[in-house]
Every structure is written in C-alpha cells, then in structure tokens.
Amino acid sequence: MRRRWLWLREQAGWFIGDALCLLLLILLLPLVPLLKALDDVRSIHDDE
C-alpha cells in the first residue's frame, strides 16, 4: 500500500508541474508579439 501512495504522489507531482508549465506558457505567450514590436521599434531607431 505504501508503494501505491508513493507512486500516486509522484504522479501528482508530475501533473502539477505540467499544469504549471502550461499555465506559464499561456500567460507568457501573448507577450511575444509585444516584444517583437518593441524590437522592431528599437531597430528602426537604431538605424537613424
């Protein structure tokens, strides 16, 4: 029975880690176009 609890706890840890990784990806992905636009603005100003 103890081995089953250890296995279940390990699986829950993996699941929580995967869920947090997905959540972080969903939160940070909308920033990519904004950062790309800022990079474009910076390159335009550097060319002048």
CSV table of N, CA and C in Angstrom, one decimal:
chain,number,residue,atom,x,y,z
A,1,MET,N,0.8,-1.2,0.0
A,1,MET,CA,0.0,0.0,0.0
A,1,MET,C,0.9,1.3,0.0
A,2,ARG,N,2.0,1.2,0.7
A,2,ARG,CA,2.9,2.4,0.8
A,2,ARG,C,3.5,2.7,-0.6
A,3,ARG,N,3.8,1.7,-1.4
A,3,ARG,CA,4.3,1.9,-2.7
A,3,ARG,C,3.3,2.6,-3.6
A,4,ARG,N,2.1,2.2,-3.4
A,4,ARG,CA,1.0,2.8,-4.2
A,4,ARG,C,0.9,4.3,-3.9
A,5,TRP,N,1.0,4.7,-2.6
A,5,TRP,CA,0.9,6.1,-2.2
A,5,TRP,C,2.1,6.9,-2.8
A,6,LEU,N,3.3,6.3,-2.7
A,6,LEU,CA,4.5,6.9,-3.3
A,6,LEU,C,4.3,7.2,-4.8
A,7,TRP,N,3.8,6.2,-5.5
A,7,TRP,CA,3.6,6.3,-6.9
A,7,TRP,C,2.6,7.4,-7.2
A,8,LEU,N,1.5,7.4,-6.5
A,8,LEU,CA,0.4,8.4,-6.7
A,8,LEU,C,0.9,9.8,-6.4
A,9,ARG,N,1.7,9.9,-5.3
A,9,ARG,CA,2.3,11.2,-5.0
A,9,ARG,C,3.3,11.7,-6.1
A,10,GLU,N,4.0,10.8,-6.7
A,10,GLU,CA,4.9,11.1,-7.8
A,10,GLU,C,4.2,11.6,-9.0
A,11,GLN,N,3.1,10.8,-9.3
A,11,GLN,CA,2.3,11.2,-10.5
A,11,GLN,C,1.6,12.5,-10.3
A,12,ALA,N,1.2,12.8,-9.1
A,12,ALA,CA,0.5,14.1,-8.8
A,12,ALA,C,1.5,15.2,-9.0
A,13,GLY,N,2.8,15.0,-8.6
A,13,GLY,CA,3.8,16.0,-8.7
A,13,GLY,C,4.1,16.3,-10.2
A,14,TRP,N,4.2,15.2,-11.0
A,14,TRP,CA,4.4,15.4,-12.4
A,14,TRP,C,3.2,16.2,-13.0
A,15,PHE,N,2.0,15.9,-12.6
A,15,PHE,CA,0.8,16.5,-13.2
A,15,PHE,C,0.8,18.0,-12.8
A,16,ILE,N,1.1,18.3,-11.6
A,16,ILE,CA,1.1,19.7,-11.1
A,16,ILE,C,2.2,20.5,-11.9
A,17,GLY,N,3.4,19.9,-12.0
A,17,GLY,CA,4.4,20.5,-12.8
A,17,GLY,C,4.0,20.8,-14.2
A,18,ASP,N,3.4,19.8,-14.9
A,18,ASP,CA,3.0,20.0,-16.2
A,18,ASP,C,1.9,21.1,-16.3
A,19,ALA,N,1.0,21.1,-15.4
A,19,ALA,CA,-0.1,22.1,-15.4
A,19,ALA,C,0.5,23.5,-15.2
A,20,LEU,N,1.4,23.6,-14.3
A,20,LEU,CA,2.1,25.0,-14.1
A,20,LEU,C,2.9,25.4,-15.3
A,21,CYS,N,3.5,24.5,-15.9
A,21,CYS,CA,4.2,24.8,-17.1
A,21,CYS,C,3.3,25.3,-18.2
A,22,LEU,N,2.2,24.6,-18.4
A,22,LEU,CA,1.2,25.1,-19.4
A,22,LEU,C,0.6,26.4,-19.0
A,23,LEU,N,0.3,26.6,-17.8
A,23,LEU,CA,-0.2,27.9,-17.3
A,23,LEU,C,0.8,29.0,-17.6
A,24,LEU,N,2.1,28.8,-17.3
A,24,LEU,CA,3.1,29.8,-17.6
A,24,LEU,C,3.2,30.1,-19.1
A,25,LEU,N,3.1,29.1,-19.9
A,25,LEU,CA,3.1,29.2,-21.3
A,25,LEU,C,2.0,30.1,-21.8
A,26,ILE,N,0.8,29.8,-21.3
A,26,ILE,CA,-0.4,30.5,-21.7
A,26,ILE,C,-0.3,32.0,-21.2
A,27,LEU,N,0.3,32.3,-20.1
A,27,LEU,CA,0.4,33.6,-19.6
A,27,LEU,C,1.5,34.4,-20.4
A,28,LEU,N,2.6,33.8,-20.8
A,28,LEU,CA,3.7,34.5,-21.4
A,28,LEU,C,3.6,34.5,-22.9
A,29,LEU,N,2.9,33.6,-23.5
A,29,LEU,CA,2.8,33.6,-25.0
A,29,LEU,C,2.2,34.9,-25.6
A,30,PRO,N,1.2,35.6,-25.0
A,30,PRO,CA,0.7,36.8,-25.6
A,30,PRO,C,1.8,37.9,-25.6
A,31,LEU,N,2.8,37.8,-24.8
A,31,LEU,CA,3.9,38.8,-24.7
A,31,LEU,C,4.8,38.8,-26.0
A,32,VAL,N,4.8,37.7,-26.7
A,32,VAL,CA,5.7,37.6,-27.8
A,32,VAL,C,5.5,38.6,-28.9
A,33,PRO,N,4.3,38.9,-29.4
A,33,PRO,CA,4.1,39.9,-30.4
A,33,PRO,C,4.5,41.3,-29.8
A,34,LEU,N,4.2,41.6,-28.6
A,34,LEU,CA,4.5,42.8,-28.0
A,34,LEU,C,6.1,43.0,-28.0
A,35,LEU,N,6.8,42.0,-27.6
A,35,LEU,CA,8.2,42.1,-27.5
A,35,LEU,C,8.8,42.2,-28.9
A,36,LYS,N,8.2,41.5,-29.9
A,36,LYS,CA,8.6,41.6,-31.3
A,36,LYS,C,8.4,43.1,-31.8
A,37,ALA,N,7.3,43.7,-31.5
A,37,ALA,CA,7.0,45.0,-31.9
A,37,ALA,C,8.0,46.0,-31.2
A,38,LEU,N,8.4,45.8,-30.0
A,38,LEU,CA,9.4,46.6,-29.3
A,38,LEU,C,10.7,46.5,-30.0
A,39,ASP,N,11.0,45.3,-30.4
A,39,ASP,CA,12.3,45.0,-31.0
A,39,ASP,C,12.4,45.7,-32.4
A,40,ASP,N,11.2,45.7,-33.1
A,40,ASP,CA,11.2,46.4,-34.4
A,40,ASP,C,11.3,47.9,-34.2
A,41,VAL,N,10.7,48.5,-33.2
A,41,VAL,CA,10.8,49.9,-32.9
A,41,VAL,C,12.3,50.2,-32.5
A,42,ARG,N,12.9,49.4,-31.8
A,42,ARG,CA,14.3,49.7,-31.4
A,42,ARG,C,15.2,49.6,-32.6
A,43,SER,N,15.0,48.7,-33.5
A,43,SER,CA,15.8,48.6,-34.7
A,43,SER,C,15.6,49.8,-35.6
A,44,ILE,N,14.4,50.3,-35.7
A,44,ILE,CA,14.1,51.5,-36.5
A,44,ILE,C,14.9,52.7,-35.9
A,45,HIS,N,14.9,52.8,-34.6
A,45,HIS,CA,15.5,54.0,-34.0
A,45,HIS,C,17.1,53.8,-34.1
A,46,ASP,N,17.6,52.6,-34.1
A,46,ASP,CA,19.0,52.4,-34.2
A,46,ASP,C,19.5,52.7,-35.6
A,47,ASP,N,18.6,52.5,-36.6
A,47,ASP,CA,19.0,52.8,-38.0
A,47,ASP,C,19.2,54.3,-38.3
A,48,GLU,N,18.5,55.1,-37.5
A,48,GLU,CA,18.5,56.5,-37.7
A,48,GLU,C,19.8,57.2,-37.3
